[in-house]
Coordinates of C-alpha atoms in Angstrom, one line a residue:
D3 CA -59.1 -105.3 54.3
G4 CA -57.8 -102.1 56.0
M5 CA -54.8 -102.2 58.4
N6 CA -55.0 -102.5 62.2
V7 CA -54.0 -99.5 64.3
L8 CA -51.7 -99.4 67.3
F9 CA -52.0 -95.9 68.7
I10 CA -49.4 -95.2 71.5
V11 CA -49.9 -92.0 73.4
V12 CA -47.5 -90.9 76.2
D13 CA -48.1 -88.5 79.0
D14 CA -45.9 -85.4 79.2
L15 CA -43.2 -86.6 76.7
R16 CA -41.2 -83.9 75.0
P17 CA -39.0 -85.1 72.1
V18 CA -36.0 -86.1 74.2
L19 CA -35.3 -89.2 72.2
G20 CA -32.3 -90.4 70.2
C21 CA -34.3 -90.2 67.0
Y22 CA -34.9 -86.5 67.6
G23 CA -31.2 -85.9 68.0
D24 CA -30.9 -86.1 71.8
K25 CA -27.4 -87.3 72.6
L26 CA -28.0 -88.2 76.2
V27 CA -31.2 -90.1 76.3
K28 CA -31.2 -93.9 75.7
S29 CA -34.4 -94.7 73.8
P30 CA -33.4 -97.6 71.5
N31 CA -36.9 -99.1 71.0
I32 CA -38.6 -95.8 70.1
D33 CA -35.6 -95.0 67.8
Q34 CA -36.0 -98.4 66.1
L35 CA -39.7 -97.6 65.5
A36 CA -38.6 -94.2 64.1
S37 CA -36.2 -95.9 61.8
Q38 CA -39.2 -97.6 60.1
S39 CA -41.4 -94.6 60.3
I40 CA -42.0 -91.1 58.9
V41 CA -41.0 -88.8 61.8
F42 CA -42.4 -85.3 62.2
S43 CA -39.9 -83.0 63.8
N44 CA -42.3 -80.0 64.2
A45 CA -45.5 -81.5 65.7
Y46 CA -47.5 -79.5 68.3
A47 CA -50.3 -80.1 70.7
Q48 CA -53.3 -77.7 70.8
Q49 CA -53.1 -77.1 74.6
A50 CA -50.3 -78.1 76.9
V51 CA -52.4 -79.9 79.5
C52 CA -53.7 -83.4 79.5
A53 CA -57.5 -83.4 79.3
P54 CA -57.9 -80.5 76.8
S55 CA -55.2 -81.9 74.5
R56 CA -56.5 -85.5 74.5
V57 CA -60.1 -84.5 73.9
S58 CA -58.9 -82.2 71.1
F59 CA -56.9 -84.8 69.1
L60 CA -59.4 -87.7 69.8
T61 CA -62.3 -85.6 68.4
G62 CA -60.3 -83.7 65.8
R63 CA -61.5 -80.4 67.2
R64 CA -59.7 -77.5 68.8
P65 CA -60.1 -76.5 72.4
D66 CA -62.4 -73.5 71.5
T67 CA -64.7 -76.1 69.8
T68 CA -64.6 -78.8 72.6
R69 CA -64.9 -75.9 75.1
L70 CA -62.6 -77.8 77.4
Y71 CA -59.6 -75.8 78.8
D72 CA -59.7 -77.5 82.2
F73 CA -60.7 -81.0 83.4
Y74 CA -64.3 -80.4 84.4
S75 CA -66.7 -80.9 81.5
Y76 CA -67.7 -83.6 79.0
W77 CA -67.7 -82.3 75.5
R78 CA -70.8 -84.3 74.4
V79 CA -72.9 -82.5 76.9
H80 CA -71.0 -79.2 77.2
A81 CA -70.1 -78.4 73.5
G82 CA -71.5 -80.8 70.9
N83 CA -72.0 -84.6 70.4
Y84 CA -68.8 -85.0 68.4
S85 CA -67.6 -88.3 67.1
T86 CA -64.2 -89.5 68.2
M87 CA -61.4 -91.2 66.3
P88 CA -61.9 -94.6 68.0
Q89 CA -65.7 -94.3 67.6
Y90 CA -65.3 -93.7 63.9
F91 CA -63.0 -96.8 63.6
K92 CA -65.6 -98.8 65.7
E93 CA -68.4 -97.7 63.3
N94 CA -66.2 -98.9 60.4
G95 CA -65.9 -102.5 61.7
Y96 CA -62.9 -102.3 64.0
V97 CA -62.7 -103.7 67.5
T98 CA -61.6 -100.6 69.5
L99 CA -59.6 -101.1 72.7
S100 CA -58.2 -98.7 75.3
V101 CA -55.4 -99.5 77.8
G102 CA -54.1 -97.1 80.4
K103 CA -54.5 -93.3 80.0
V104 CA -55.9 -92.5 76.6
F105 CA -58.8 -90.2 77.4
H106 CA -58.1 -88.2 80.6
P107 CA -60.1 -90.1 83.2
G108 CA -62.9 -88.3 85.2
V109 CA -65.6 -85.8 84.1
S110 CA -63.8 -84.9 80.8
S111 CA -64.5 -88.3 79.5
N112 CA -67.8 -88.9 81.4
Y113 CA -66.1 -91.1 84.1
S114 CA -66.0 -93.9 81.5
D115 CA -63.2 -92.9 79.0
D116 CA -66.2 -92.2 76.7
Y117 CA -67.3 -95.9 76.8
P118 CA -69.4 -97.2 75.1
H119 CA -69.3 -94.5 72.3
S120 CA -65.5 -94.9 71.6
W121 CA -64.6 -98.4 72.7
S122 CA -65.9 -102.0 72.0
I123 CA -65.2 -103.1 75.6
P124 CA -64.7 -101.2 78.8
P125 CA -61.3 -99.5 78.9
F126 CA -58.5 -101.1 81.0
H127 CA -56.9 -99.1 83.8
P128 CA -54.0 -100.6 85.8
S129 CA -55.0 -101.6 89.3
T130 CA -51.9 -99.8 90.8
E131 CA -52.8 -96.5 89.1
K132 CA -54.5 -95.5 92.4
Y133 CA -51.2 -95.4 94.3
E134 CA -49.6 -93.0 91.8
N135 CA -49.5 -90.1 94.2
D136 CA -49.1 -92.1 97.5
K137 CA -46.0 -92.0 99.7
T138 CA -44.0 -94.7 97.9
C139 CA -40.7 -92.9 97.5
R140 CA -38.1 -93.9 100.1
G141 CA -36.1 -90.9 101.5
R142 CA -32.5 -91.0 102.8
D143 CA -34.0 -91.4 106.3
G144 CA -35.7 -94.6 105.2
K145 CA -39.2 -93.1 105.5
L146 CA -41.7 -93.0 102.6
Y147 CA -42.6 -89.7 100.9
A148 CA -44.7 -88.4 98.0
N149 CA -41.7 -87.0 96.1
L150 CA -41.3 -85.6 92.7
V151 CA -38.0 -87.5 92.2
C152 CA -38.9 -91.1 92.9
P153 CA -36.7 -94.0 91.8
V154 CA -38.1 -97.1 93.4
D155 CA -37.5 -100.8 94.0
V156 CA -40.4 -102.3 92.1
T157 CA -40.6 -105.3 94.4
E158 CA -41.5 -102.9 97.2
M159 CA -44.3 -101.3 95.3
P160 CA -48.0 -102.1 95.9
S161 CA -48.7 -105.5 94.1
G162 CA -44.9 -105.6 93.2
T163 CA -45.5 -103.7 89.9
L164 CA -46.0 -100.2 88.3
P165 CA -49.0 -99.0 86.2
D166 CA -47.1 -98.8 82.9
I167 CA -45.8 -102.4 83.4
Q168 CA -49.4 -103.5 83.9
S169 CA -50.6 -101.6 80.8
T170 CA -47.9 -103.3 78.6
E171 CA -49.0 -106.7 79.9
E172 CA -52.7 -106.0 79.2
A173 CA -51.9 -104.6 75.7
I174 CA -49.9 -107.7 74.8
R175 CA -52.7 -109.9 76.0
L176 CA -55.2 -108.0 73.8
L177 CA -52.9 -108.3 70.8
N178 CA -52.9 -112.0 71.2
V179 CA -56.7 -112.2 71.6
M180 CA -57.1 -110.1 68.4
K181 CA -54.7 -112.4 66.6
T182 CA -56.5 -115.6 67.7
N183 CA -59.9 -114.1 66.8
K184 CA -58.6 -112.6 63.5
Q185 CA -60.3 -109.3 64.3
K186 CA -59.3 -106.0 62.9
F187 CA -58.5 -103.7 65.8
F188 CA -57.7 -100.1 66.8
L189 CA -55.7 -100.5 70.1
A190 CA -54.9 -97.3 72.0
V191 CA -52.2 -97.7 74.7
G192 CA -51.7 -94.7 77.0
Y193 CA -48.5 -94.6 79.1
H194 CA -48.2 -92.5 82.3
K195 CA -44.5 -91.9 82.5
P196 CA -42.7 -89.5 82.3
H197 CA -45.7 -87.7 84.0
I198 CA -45.0 -86.7 87.6
P199 CA -44.2 -88.2 90.0
L200 CA -41.0 -89.3 88.3
R201 CA -41.4 -92.8 89.7
Y202 CA -39.6 -95.6 87.8
P203 CA -37.5 -98.7 88.6
Q204 CA -34.3 -97.4 90.3
E205 CA -31.9 -99.3 88.0
F206 CA -32.7 -96.8 85.2
L207 CA -30.7 -94.2 87.2
K208 CA -27.5 -96.1 86.2
L209 CA -28.0 -94.9 82.6
Y210 CA -27.7 -91.2 83.7
P211 CA -24.8 -90.5 86.1
L212 CA -25.6 -87.1 87.7
E213 CA -22.2 -85.6 86.5
N214 CA -23.4 -86.0 82.9
I215 CA -26.6 -84.0 83.5
T216 CA -26.5 -80.4 82.5
L217 CA -29.0 -77.6 83.4
A218 CA -31.4 -76.2 80.8
P219 CA -29.5 -74.0 78.3
D220 CA -31.6 -71.0 79.5
P221 CA -32.6 -71.7 83.1
W222 CA -33.5 -68.0 83.8
V223 CA -36.9 -66.3 83.3
P224 CA -36.5 -64.3 80.1
E225 CA -36.2 -60.5 80.6
K226 CA -39.0 -59.6 78.2
L227 CA -41.3 -62.5 79.0
P228 CA -44.8 -61.0 79.8
S229 CA -45.7 -62.2 83.3
V230 CA -49.0 -63.6 82.0
A231 CA -47.0 -66.1 79.9
Y232 CA -45.1 -67.6 82.9
N233 CA -46.3 -70.8 84.4
P234 CA -45.4 -71.1 88.2
W235 CA -45.3 -74.9 88.3
T236 CA -47.6 -75.2 91.3
D237 CA -48.1 -79.0 90.9
I238 CA -44.4 -79.6 91.5
R239 CA -44.3 -77.3 94.5
Q240 CA -46.8 -79.7 96.2
R241 CA -44.4 -82.7 96.2
D242 CA -42.7 -83.4 99.6
D243 CA -39.1 -83.1 98.2
V244 CA -39.8 -79.8 96.5
K245 CA -41.8 -78.4 99.5
A246 CA -38.7 -79.1 101.7
L247 CA -36.7 -76.7 99.5
N248 CA -39.0 -73.8 100.5
V249 CA -38.7 -72.1 97.0
S250 CA -40.2 -68.7 96.6
F251 CA -43.4 -68.2 94.6
P252 CA -43.7 -67.7 91.6
Y253 CA -40.2 -67.5 90.1
G254 CA -38.2 -69.9 92.2
P255 CA -35.6 -70.8 91.2
L256 CA -34.9 -74.4 92.2
P257 CA -31.4 -75.1 93.4
D258 CA -29.1 -76.2 90.6
N259 CA -28.4 -79.6 92.0
F260 CA -32.1 -80.4 92.4
Q261 CA -32.7 -79.2 88.8
R262 CA -30.1 -81.8 87.7
Q263 CA -31.9 -84.5 89.7
I264 CA -35.3 -83.7 88.1
R265 CA -33.7 -83.8 84.6
Q266 CA -31.9 -87.0 85.5
S267 CA -35.1 -88.6 86.7
Y268 CA -37.1 -87.4 83.7
Y269 CA -34.5 -89.1 81.3
A270 CA -34.6 -92.3 83.5
A271 CA -38.4 -92.3 83.2
V272 CA -38.1 -91.9 79.4
S273 CA -35.8 -95.0 79.2
Y274 CA -38.3 -96.9 81.4
L275 CA -41.0 -95.9 79.0
D276 CA -38.8 -96.9 76.1
M277 CA -38.5 -100.4 77.6
Q278 CA -42.3 -100.7 77.8
V279 CA -42.7 -99.6 74.1
G280 CA -40.0 -102.1 73.1
L281 CA -41.8 -105.0 74.8
L282 CA -45.1 -103.9 73.2
L283 CA -43.7 -103.7 69.7
N284 CA -41.8 -106.9 70.2
A285 CA -45.1 -108.6 71.0
L286 CA -46.6 -107.1 67.8
D287 CA -43.8 -109.0 66.0
D288 CA -44.4 -112.1 68.0
A289 CA -48.1 -112.1 67.0
G290 CA -47.1 -111.7 63.4
L291 CA -49.0 -108.4 63.2
S292 CA -46.2 -106.0 62.2
N293 CA -47.0 -106.3 58.5
S294 CA -50.7 -105.4 58.9
T295 CA -50.6 -102.8 61.7
I296 CA -50.1 -99.0 61.5
V297 CA -48.2 -97.8 64.5
V298 CA -48.6 -94.2 65.7
F299 CA -46.4 -92.8 68.5
T300 CA -47.0 -89.4 70.1
A301 CA -47.6 -87.5 73.4
D302 CA -50.3 -85.3 74.7
H303 CA -47.8 -82.3 75.1
G304 CA -44.3 -81.6 76.1
W305 CA -42.7 -80.6 79.5
S306 CA -40.4 -77.9 80.5
L307 CA -37.2 -79.1 82.2
G308 CA -36.0 -75.7 83.6
E309 CA -36.1 -73.7 80.4
H310 CA -37.2 -70.1 81.0
G311 CA -37.1 -70.9 84.7
E312 CA -40.2 -73.1 84.2
W313 CA -41.1 -76.7 85.0
A314 CA -44.0 -78.9 83.8
K315 CA -46.3 -77.9 80.9
Y316 CA -48.9 -75.2 81.1
S317 CA -47.4 -72.7 78.6
N318 CA -47.3 -71.9 74.9
F319 CA -43.5 -72.4 74.6
D320 CA -42.2 -75.2 72.3
V321 CA -40.9 -77.1 75.2
A322 CA -44.5 -77.5 76.5
T323 CA -46.4 -77.8 73.1
R324 CA -43.9 -79.7 70.9
V325 CA -44.4 -83.5 70.8
P326 CA -42.8 -86.5 69.2
L327 CA -44.9 -87.8 66.3
M328 CA -44.2 -90.8 64.1
F329 CA -46.2 -93.1 61.8
Y330 CA -45.1 -96.6 60.9
V331 CA -47.1 -97.8 57.9
P332 CA -46.3 -101.2 56.4
G333 CA -45.5 -101.0 52.7
M334 CA -45.5 -97.2 52.8
T335 CA -42.8 -96.1 55.3
T336 CA -41.0 -99.5 54.9
S337 CA -40.9 -102.2 52.3
S338 CA -42.9 -105.3 53.1
L339 CA -41.5 -108.0 55.4
G340 CA -40.5 -111.5 54.4
Q341 CA -42.2 -114.4 56.1
G342 CA -41.1 -114.5 59.8
E343 CA -38.8 -111.5 59.4
R344 CA -38.7 -109.4 62.6
I345 CA -39.1 -105.6 62.4
F346 CA -39.2 -104.7 66.1
P347 CA -36.9 -107.0 68.1
Y348 CA -36.7 -105.9 71.7
L349 CA -33.6 -103.7 72.4
D350 CA -32.3 -103.5 75.9
P351 CA -31.7 -99.9 76.9
F352 CA -28.9 -101.0 79.2
S353 CA -26.8 -102.5 76.5
H354 CA -26.9 -99.2 74.6
V355 CA -27.6 -99.5 70.9
L356 CA -26.4 -96.8 68.6
G357 CA -29.3 -94.4 67.6
L358 CA -31.0 -95.5 64.4
V359 CA -31.8 -92.9 61.8
P360 CA -35.5 -92.2 61.1
Q361 CA -36.8 -93.6 57.8
G362 CA -38.1 -90.3 56.7
Q363 CA -38.1 -87.0 58.4
S364 CA -40.5 -84.1 57.7
K365 CA -39.9 -80.6 59.0
K366 CA -43.4 -79.5 58.1
V367 CA -45.2 -77.9 61.0
V368 CA -48.1 -80.1 61.9
E369 CA -50.7 -80.4 64.7
L370 CA -52.2 -83.2 66.8
V371 CA -55.7 -82.1 65.8
S372 CA -54.8 -83.7 62.4
L373 CA -54.4 -87.2 63.8
F374 CA -58.1 -88.2 63.3
S375 CA -58.1 -87.3 59.5
T376 CA -54.6 -88.8 59.0
L377 CA -55.3 -92.1 60.6
A378 CA -58.6 -92.4 58.7
E379 CA -56.8 -91.8 55.4
L380 CA -54.0 -94.3 56.3
A381 CA -56.5 -97.0 57.2
G382 CA -58.4 -96.5 53.9
L383 CA -61.5 -95.1 55.6
Q384 CA -63.3 -92.1 54.3
V385 CA -61.6 -89.0 55.6
P386 CA -64.0 -86.9 57.8
P387 CA -65.0 -83.7 56.1
A388 CA -63.4 -80.4 57.1
C389 CA -65.6 -78.7 59.8
P390 CA -67.6 -75.6 58.8
E391 CA -66.8 -72.4 60.6
T392 CA -69.1 -73.2 63.5
S393 CA -69.5 -76.9 63.9
F394 CA -71.2 -77.4 67.3
H395 CA -74.1 -79.2 65.5
V396 CA -71.9 -81.4 63.3
A397 CA -71.2 -84.8 64.7
L398 CA -68.5 -85.9 62.3
C399 CA -66.0 -83.4 60.9
S400 CA -62.4 -82.5 61.6
E401 CA -60.6 -79.1 62.2
G402 CA -57.2 -80.7 61.3
A403 CA -56.4 -81.8 57.7
S404 CA -54.8 -85.1 57.0
I405 CA -51.0 -84.9 56.9
V406 CA -50.5 -88.0 54.7
R407 CA -49.5 -85.7 51.9
Y408 CA -46.3 -84.9 53.8
F409 CA -45.2 -88.6 54.1
N410 CA -43.1 -88.5 51.0
A411 CA -40.2 -86.0 51.4
S412 CA -39.9 -85.4 47.6
E413 CA -43.7 -84.5 47.5
E414 CA -43.0 -82.1 50.4
K415 CA -40.5 -80.3 48.2
A416 CA -42.8 -80.4 45.2
E417 CA -45.5 -78.8 47.3
E418 CA -43.2 -75.9 48.3
E419 CA -42.3 -75.3 44.6
K420 CA -46.0 -75.4 43.6
V421 CA -46.9 -72.5 46.0
G422 CA -44.7 -70.2 43.8
C423 CA -43.4 -67.6 46.2
D424 CA -43.5 -64.5 43.9
D425 CA -46.2 -62.9 46.0
T426 CA -44.9 -62.6 49.6
Y427 CA -48.4 -62.4 51.2
R428 CA -49.6 -65.4 49.4
C429 CA -46.5 -67.4 50.5
F430 CA -47.2 -66.3 54.0
N431 CA -50.7 -67.7 53.7
E432 CA -49.6 -71.1 52.3
E433 CA -47.0 -72.0 55.0
S434 CA -47.9 -74.7 57.4
V435 CA -48.9 -73.4 60.9
A436 CA -49.7 -75.0 64.3
F437 CA -52.0 -73.2 66.7
S438 CA -51.8 -73.8 70.5
Q439 CA -53.5 -71.9 73.3
Y440 CA -53.3 -71.5 77.1
P441 CA -55.7 -69.9 79.5
R442 CA -54.7 -67.7 82.5
P443 CA -56.7 -66.3 85.4
A444 CA -54.8 -63.0 85.6
D445 CA -52.0 -60.9 84.1
T446 CA -49.5 -62.0 86.8
P447 CA -48.7 -65.6 88.1
Q448 CA -51.3 -66.8 90.6
W449 CA -51.7 -70.1 92.5
N450 CA -54.2 -71.2 89.8
S451 CA -52.3 -69.9 86.8
D452 CA -51.3 -73.4 85.6
K453 CA -54.7 -74.9 85.8
P454 CA -57.5 -72.2 86.0
K455 CA -61.0 -73.5 86.1
L456 CA -63.2 -72.3 83.3
K457 CA -65.1 -69.7 85.4
D458 CA -61.7 -68.1 86.5
I459 CA -60.3 -67.7 83.0
R460 CA -59.8 -64.0 82.1
I461 CA -57.1 -64.2 79.4
M462 CA -56.4 -66.6 76.6
G463 CA -52.9 -66.9 75.0
Y464 CA -53.3 -67.8 71.3
S465 CA -50.1 -69.0 69.9
M466 CA -49.1 -69.6 66.3
R467 CA -45.9 -71.6 65.3
T468 CA -44.5 -71.6 61.8
V469 CA -41.1 -73.0 60.7
D470 CA -39.7 -69.4 61.2
Y471 CA -41.3 -68.0 64.3
R472 CA -43.7 -68.4 67.3
Y473 CA -46.2 -65.5 67.7
T474 CA -48.4 -65.3 70.8
L475 CA -51.2 -62.9 71.7
W476 CA -52.6 -62.8 75.3
V477 CA -56.2 -61.4 74.9
R478 CA -59.2 -60.9 77.0
F479 CA -61.4 -64.0 77.3
Y480 CA -65.0 -64.3 78.5
P481 CA -65.7 -67.7 80.0
N482 CA -69.5 -67.3 80.2
N483 CA -69.8 -67.3 76.3
F484 CA -66.3 -68.8 75.4
S485 CA -65.3 -65.7 73.4
A486 CA -62.0 -63.9 73.0
N487 CA -61.6 -60.2 72.3
F488 CA -58.7 -59.7 70.0
E489 CA -59.0 -55.9 70.4
D490 CA -58.1 -56.2 74.1
V491 CA -54.5 -57.5 73.9
H492 CA -52.9 -57.8 77.3
A493 CA -49.4 -58.9 76.1
G494 CA -47.6 -60.4 73.1
E495 CA -44.6 -62.5 72.3
L496 CA -42.6 -63.0 69.1
Y497 CA -39.6 -65.3 68.8
M498 CA -37.6 -65.9 65.6
V499 CA -36.6 -69.6 65.5
E500 CA -33.4 -69.3 63.4
T501 CA -31.7 -66.8 65.7
D502 CA -33.4 -67.7 68.9
P503 CA -34.3 -71.4 68.9
N504 CA -34.9 -71.6 72.7
Q505 CA -37.4 -68.7 72.5
D506 CA -35.6 -66.4 75.1
Y507 CA -35.7 -63.0 73.3
N508 CA -39.2 -61.6 72.9
I509 CA -39.1 -59.1 70.1
Y510 CA -42.8 -58.4 70.0
N511 CA -42.4 -54.7 70.9
N512 CA -39.8 -54.2 68.2
I513 CA -42.0 -54.9 65.2
S514 CA -45.2 -53.9 63.5
H515 CA -47.9 -56.6 63.8
G516 CA -50.2 -56.2 60.8
V517 CA -49.3 -59.4 58.9
F518 CA -48.9 -61.6 62.0
F519 CA -52.1 -60.3 63.5
K520 CA -54.0 -61.0 60.2
K521 CA -52.7 -64.6 60.2
I522 CA -53.6 -65.4 63.8
L523 CA -57.1 -64.2 63.2
G524 CA -57.3 -66.1 59.9

């Protein structure tokens, strides 16, 4: 009787979590989940912006197949009538439920979060979501602003709550309904924070005294960064507190003290998120469902916190594309529970618990486009077939292979040995790779560089991440027929991870490209 699925997706969360080795962030509940899970330390999104990333992993297709690089089209009409992961579970007897931000709302999910195709009942959105960008942040002068940095007194907020608190309450209610009705479920819960504005209950600031907050290790724009690769963080510039700083476009920089405040608030928002995840998993325990529910935890993409002089997402760097990814599978990542034994007791972030060590950690490079196949396999459903080269006419297929084969660390080693690296080129072909991409309107930073509309895209940055390097080509792109011309290369980047983990020293011009070029085209 396949397992239930609890699929938790977070907006803009980079892996700043205790279980990923972050020494500053207090994330006891997510760390506790990691301690019972297989944790992927090299997981990457296919495009570092909300709608394209979510449509990609929910359909199992890459952005060039969903033809969504912005927010303004619905794949079923615009590209092909592709099945989604929740739709597939629904067709296989699951009750599928959506709470919060799972699909990106608006045109890109047909103004309905793809209901009724994907969900058994209409998706739930918190009633207070509509105040997200309102003036709810109290300034030093006592007036209300629409700030980026926004610790708040929750009792003063509209309806005395915040969207993620409402989502947790609804998700818990649905878990209890499913338990009572004894129905097999696929429940997706989408949390907003730490997406901007960084609005969270002000008590979380206590966890992060400003004097403990450092700047990014590389807060400068790298000398050899092609200007097309830079994202000028325009969405942040529109916030009242950032506007007041009068920062020059496009390279800034923001004052050091304000950088620290952003980083402090991002961490505080992560601990607030951790509390919500803790309450949700505790409720899974309360309902007696922890032994029969697969839990997946991930994010739609990362977020720059001042690295390379950049903020937000909108780039191909690891800080924007790398995400947390963990799978808790009862009986597979943990031994079975005794009757009444708790696996996810709620942990209070304020009485700091020592970081728990992940159950299993895989360094394999993996992609979010593999989620659909992976979850199907874990739930015992037939794994969707691999897509043919062009798949616009194919309703059910996936461009990401299942990663269940990496769940056992010893199997991971065996696989490496099996490849037999006597032939360098063959080895090169066998390594695991993640592809990401980002569109730009021009070779230099513009006001619409972060979020160009389809008709304005002139260049696409295709990026390939392996365990050893990140290689990116910025090539001519034609939005009218969604094609890229790899013979018209505008710029390139190559960073060697071992010697340059922060990706600051672009050595693209120092090397010959034959073998990299072949692989990115492959």
